[in-house]
Amino acid sequence: MREKTSGDLAPIIDILKNIRLLSELAEGYNNSTEFYNAMDNLTFQASIELLISTGISSKRVSNEVKEKHPEIPWGAMKNFVEIREKDSTILDRTIIFDLIKDKLPNITLFLETIILEELEHKKFNVENYKRYIGYALNAYMDFEDASE
């Protein structure tokens, strides 16, 4: 039995938006210590919340989409809900910084591709996309072709 993938649009967009916000937070920092200590740890704490939100959103993506796109580390993202700022050691901070700075930005293209494919196959509704996304991602992606 096929899962309904139309409900995947919101969590995938949430993940994409979170990754972009995380990249913006980490921009300008050269190492995990700078990042962790910035603004009395507020930048780091905000990044932890975004990672947790990403984990929650990844759990909401259907198995059908996850199986169709194994290039995305769904399982690893799901585990982000376990990250807690108070538990972070220096090693964890380094891993988190590397994740934010180097690993997560590499999957944005894959997420954008999922959205485009699902819009083209009419599994995602273009009007729902436009309503949900607003102008936040519209500047980054051109979905005009998918609506035809």
PDB file of C-alpha atoms in Angstrom:
ATOM      1  CA  MET A   1       0.000   0.000   0.000  1.00  0.00           C
ATOM      2  CA  ARG A   2       1.345   3.422  -0.981  1.00  0.00           C
ATOM      3  CA  GLU A   3       1.805   6.064   1.648  1.00  0.00           C
ATOM      4  CA  LYS A   4       0.399   9.464   0.901  1.00  0.00           C
ATOM      5  CA  THR A   5       3.378  11.694   0.101  1.00  0.00           C
ATOM      6  CA  SER A   6       1.442  14.953  -0.151  1.00  0.00           C
ATOM      7  CA  GLY A   7       2.007  15.449   3.581  1.00  0.00           C
ATOM      8  CA  ASP A   8       5.768  15.399   3.024  1.00  0.00           C
ATOM      9  CA  LEU A   9       5.920  18.901   1.585  1.00  0.00           C
ATOM     10  CA  ALA A  10       5.792  20.760   4.913  1.00  0.00           C
ATOM     11  CA  PRO A  11       8.453  18.727   6.746  1.00  0.00           C
ATOM     12  CA  ILE A  12      10.814  18.758   3.754  1.00  0.00           C
ATOM     13  CA  ILE A  13      10.490  22.532   3.462  1.00  0.00           C
ATOM     14  CA  ASP A  14      11.025  22.825   7.228  1.00  0.00           C
ATOM     15  CA  ILE A  15      14.235  20.798   6.955  1.00  0.00           C
ATOM     16  CA  LEU A  16      15.436  22.907   4.038  1.00  0.00           C
ATOM     17  CA  LYS A  17      14.674  26.162   5.852  1.00  0.00           C
ATOM     18  CA  ASN A  18      16.399  24.909   9.013  1.00  0.00           C
ATOM     19  CA  ILE A  19      19.538  23.966   7.094  1.00  0.00           C
ATOM     20  CA  ARG A  20      19.654  27.392   5.489  1.00  0.00           C
ATOM     21  CA  LEU A  21      19.201  29.085   8.866  1.00  0.00           C
ATOM     22  CA  LEU A  22      21.921  26.901  10.380  1.00  0.00           C
ATOM     23  CA  SER A  23      24.282  27.875   7.566  1.00  0.00           C
ATOM     24  CA  GLU A  24      23.534  31.533   8.213  1.00  0.00           C
ATOM     25  CA  LEU A  25      24.198  31.094  11.941  1.00  0.00           C
ATOM     26  CA  ALA A  26      27.561  29.421  11.293  1.00  0.00           C
ATOM     27  CA  GLU A  27      28.634  31.901   8.641  1.00  0.00           C
ATOM     28  CA  GLY A  28      31.775  33.779   9.603  1.00  0.00           C
ATOM     29  CA  TYR A  29      32.932  31.328  12.264  1.00  0.00           C
ATOM     30  CA  ASN A  30      36.123  29.380  11.602  1.00  0.00           C
ATOM     31  CA  ASN A  31      35.942  26.801  14.363  1.00  0.00           C
ATOM     32  CA  SER A  32      33.633  25.251  16.910  1.00  0.00           C
ATOM     33  CA  THR A  33      35.041  27.239  19.843  1.00  0.00           C
ATOM     34  CA  GLU A  34      34.284  30.583  18.190  1.00  0.00           C
ATOM     35  CA  PHE A  35      30.843  29.327  17.235  1.00  0.00           C
ATOM     36  CA  TYR A  36      30.088  27.958  20.703  1.00  0.00           C
ATOM     37  CA  ASN A  37      31.219  31.099  22.532  1.00  0.00           C
ATOM     38  CA  ALA A  38      29.494  33.569  20.208  1.00  0.00           C
ATOM     39  CA  MET A  39      26.947  35.829  21.888  1.00  0.00           C
ATOM     40  CA  ASP A  40      27.171  33.995  25.236  1.00  0.00           C
ATOM     41  CA  ASN A  41      26.348  30.680  23.555  1.00  0.00           C
ATOM     42  CA  LEU A  42      23.101  32.008  22.055  1.00  0.00           C
ATOM     43  CA  THR A  43      24.169  31.171  18.499  1.00  0.00           C
ATOM     44  CA  PHE A  44      25.043  27.623  19.512  1.00  0.00           C
ATOM     45  CA  GLN A  45      21.814  27.208  21.486  1.00  0.00           C
ATOM     46  CA  ALA A  46      19.789  28.458  18.521  1.00  0.00           C
ATOM     47  CA  SER A  47      21.556  25.950  16.285  1.00  0.00           C
ATOM     48  CA  ILE A  48      20.703  23.119  18.695  1.00  0.00           C
ATOM     49  CA  GLU A  49      17.022  24.079  18.555  1.00  0.00           C
ATOM     50  CA  LEU A  50      17.138  24.124  14.738  1.00  0.00           C
ATOM     51  CA  LEU A  51      18.812  20.697  14.686  1.00  0.00           C
ATOM     52  CA  ILE A  52      16.134  19.311  17.003  1.00  0.00           C
ATOM     53  CA  SER A  53      13.433  20.827  14.781  1.00  0.00           C
ATOM     54  CA  THR A  54      15.123  19.217  11.766  1.00  0.00           C
ATOM     55  CA  GLY A  55      15.027  15.852  13.541  1.00  0.00           C
ATOM     56  CA  ILE A  56      11.337  16.228  14.321  1.00  0.00           C
ATOM     57  CA  SER A  57      10.573  17.210  10.719  1.00  0.00           C
ATOM     58  CA  SER A  58      12.573  14.292   9.309  1.00  0.00           C
ATOM     59  CA  LYS A  59      10.430  11.891  11.342  1.00  0.00           C
ATOM     60  CA  ARG A  60       7.341  13.311   9.594  1.00  0.00           C
ATOM     61  CA  VAL A  61       8.581  12.426   6.087  1.00  0.00           C
ATOM     62  CA  SER A  62       6.908   9.297   4.696  1.00  0.00           C
ATOM     63  CA  ASN A  63       8.809   6.038   4.347  1.00  0.00           C
ATOM     64  CA  GLU A  64       8.018   6.115   0.631  1.00  0.00           C
ATOM     65  CA  VAL A  65       9.985   9.337   0.142  1.00  0.00           C
ATOM     66  CA  LYS A  66      12.776   8.164   2.453  1.00  0.00           C
ATOM     67  CA  GLU A  67      13.169   4.917   0.520  1.00  0.00           C
ATOM     68  CA  LYS A  68      13.057   6.747  -2.796  1.00  0.00           C
ATOM     69  CA  HIS A  69      15.828   9.135  -1.647  1.00  0.00           C
ATOM     70  CA  PRO A  70      18.452   7.172   0.315  1.00  0.00           C
ATOM     71  CA  GLU A  71      21.040   9.840  -0.551  1.00  0.00           C
ATOM     72  CA  ILE A  72      19.588  11.892   2.303  1.00  0.00           C
ATOM     73  CA  PRO A  73      20.664  10.769   5.795  1.00  0.00           C
ATOM     74  CA  TRP A  74      17.114  10.478   7.161  1.00  0.00           C
ATOM     75  CA  GLY A  75      18.151   8.239  10.055  1.00  0.00           C
ATOM     76  CA  ALA A  76      20.930  10.561  11.166  1.00  0.00           C
ATOM     77  CA  MET A  77      18.631  13.582  10.956  1.00  0.00           C
ATOM     78  CA  LYS A  78      15.978  11.767  12.976  1.00  0.00           C
ATOM     79  CA  ASN A  79      18.532  11.392  15.766  1.00  0.00           C
ATOM     80  CA  PHE A  80      18.984  15.170  16.004  1.00  0.00           C
ATOM     81  CA  VAL A  81      16.094  15.194  18.480  1.00  0.00           C
ATOM     82  CA  GLU A  82      18.505  13.606  20.974  1.00  0.00           C
ATOM     83  CA  ILE A  83      20.941  16.552  20.878  1.00  0.00           C
ATOM     84  CA  ARG A  84      20.891  18.710  23.960  1.00  0.00           C
ATOM     85  CA  GLU A  85      23.025  21.797  24.496  1.00  0.00           C
ATOM     86  CA  LYS A  86      23.720  21.012  28.154  1.00  0.00           C
ATOM     87  CA  ASP A  87      25.135  17.596  27.228  1.00  0.00           C
ATOM     88  CA  SER A  88      27.571  18.894  24.645  1.00  0.00           C
ATOM     89  CA  THR A  89      31.237  18.261  25.247  1.00  0.00           C
ATOM     90  CA  ILE A  90      34.012  19.919  23.292  1.00  0.00           C
ATOM     91  CA  LEU A  91      34.048  16.907  20.942  1.00  0.00           C
ATOM     92  CA  ASP A  92      30.287  17.156  20.438  1.00  0.00           C
ATOM     93  CA  ARG A  93      30.593  20.868  19.711  1.00  0.00           C
ATOM     94  CA  THR A  94      33.181  20.128  17.043  1.00  0.00           C
ATOM     95  CA  ILE A  95      30.967  17.467  15.475  1.00  0.00           C
ATOM     96  CA  ILE A  96      27.931  19.756  15.583  1.00  0.00           C
ATOM     97  CA  PHE A  97      29.877  22.628  14.028  1.00  0.00           C
ATOM     98  CA  ASP A  98      31.194  20.332  11.262  1.00  0.00           C
ATOM     99  CA  LEU A  99      27.672  19.036  10.680  1.00  0.00           C
ATOM    100  CA  ILE A 100      26.268  22.561  10.358  1.00  0.00           C
ATOM    101  CA  LYS A 101      29.155  23.994   8.362  1.00  0.00           C
ATOM    102  CA  ASP A 102      30.006  21.118   6.014  1.00  0.00           C
ATOM    103  CA  LYS A 103      27.577  18.195   6.039  1.00  0.00           C
ATOM    104  CA  LEU A 104      24.037  19.594   6.062  1.00  0.00           C
ATOM    105  CA  PRO A 105      24.511  22.172   3.280  1.00  0.00           C
ATOM    106  CA  ASN A 106      25.409  19.272   0.960  1.00  0.00           C
ATOM    107  CA  ILE A 107      21.896  17.827   1.154  1.00  0.00           C
ATOM    108  CA  THR A 108      19.973  20.991   0.274  1.00  0.00           C
ATOM    109  CA  LEU A 109      20.150  20.212  -3.444  1.00  0.00           C
ATOM    110  CA  PHE A 110      18.711  16.737  -2.789  1.00  0.00           C
ATOM    111  CA  LEU A 111      15.831  18.239  -0.795  1.00  0.00           C
ATOM    112  CA  GLU A 112      15.154  20.799  -3.525  1.00  0.00           C
ATOM    113  CA  THR A 113      15.122  17.962  -6.062  1.00  0.00           C
ATOM    114  CA  ILE A 114      12.529  16.051  -4.031  1.00  0.00           C
ATOM    115  CA  ILE A 115      10.289  19.110  -3.940  1.00  0.00           C
ATOM    116  CA  LEU A 116      10.653  19.668  -7.697  1.00  0.00           C
ATOM    117  CA  GLU A 117      10.004  16.003  -8.537  1.00  0.00           C
ATOM    118  CA  GLU A 118       6.963  15.764  -6.305  1.00  0.00           C
ATOM    119  CA  LEU A 119       5.547  19.015  -7.709  1.00  0.00           C
ATOM    120  CA  GLU A 120       6.114  17.783 -11.266  1.00  0.00           C
ATOM    121  CA  HIS A 121       4.403  14.466 -10.506  1.00  0.00           C
ATOM    122  CA  LYS A 122       1.540  16.371  -8.847  1.00  0.00           C
ATOM    123  CA  LYS A 123       2.129  14.650  -5.503  1.00  0.00           C
ATOM    124  CA  PHE A 124       2.733  18.050  -3.927  1.00  0.00           C
ATOM    125  CA  ASN A 125       0.213  20.779  -4.611  1.00  0.00           C
ATOM    126  CA  VAL A 126       1.769  23.961  -6.044  1.00  0.00           C
ATOM    127  CA  GLU A 127      -0.732  26.202  -4.271  1.00  0.00           C
ATOM    128  CA  ASN A 128       0.021  24.528  -0.938  1.00  0.00           C
ATOM    129  CA  TYR A 129       3.704  24.961  -1.687  1.00  0.00           C
ATOM    130  CA  LYS A 130       3.274  28.675  -2.355  1.00  0.00           C
ATOM    131  CA  ARG A 131       1.153  29.152   0.754  1.00  0.00           C
ATOM    132  CA  TYR A 132       3.497  27.221   2.995  1.00  0.00           C
ATOM    133  CA  ILE A 133       6.733  28.576   1.682  1.00  0.00           C
ATOM    134  CA  GLY A 134       5.705  32.183   1.309  1.00  0.00           C
ATOM    135  CA  TYR A 135       8.669  34.093   0.073  1.00  0.00           C
ATOM    136  CA  ALA A 136      11.259  32.404   2.290  1.00  0.00           C
ATOM    137  CA  LEU A 137      12.556  29.935  -0.281  1.00  0.00           C
ATOM    138  CA  ASN A 138      11.039  31.410  -3.427  1.00  0.00           C
ATOM    139  CA  ALA A 139      14.164  33.506  -3.891  1.00  0.00           C
ATOM    140  CA  TYR A 140      16.288  30.340  -3.865  1.00  0.00           C
ATOM    141  CA  MET A 141      14.248  28.082  -6.141  1.00  0.00           C
ATOM    142  CA  ASP A 142      12.246  28.511  -9.332  1.00  0.00           C
ATOM    143  CA  PHE A 143       9.176  26.292  -9.366  1.00  0.00           C
ATOM    144  CA  GLU A 144       7.352  27.963 -12.237  1.00  0.00           C
ATOM    145  CA  ASP A 145       8.012  25.004 -14.575  1.00  0.00           C
ATOM    146  CA  ALA A 146       6.574  22.535 -12.061  1.00  0.00           C
ATOM    147  CA  SER A 147       3.205  24.273 -11.945  1.00  0.00           C
ATOM    148  CA  GLU A 148       2.420  23.678 -15.634  1.00  0.00           C
TER     149      GLU A 148
END
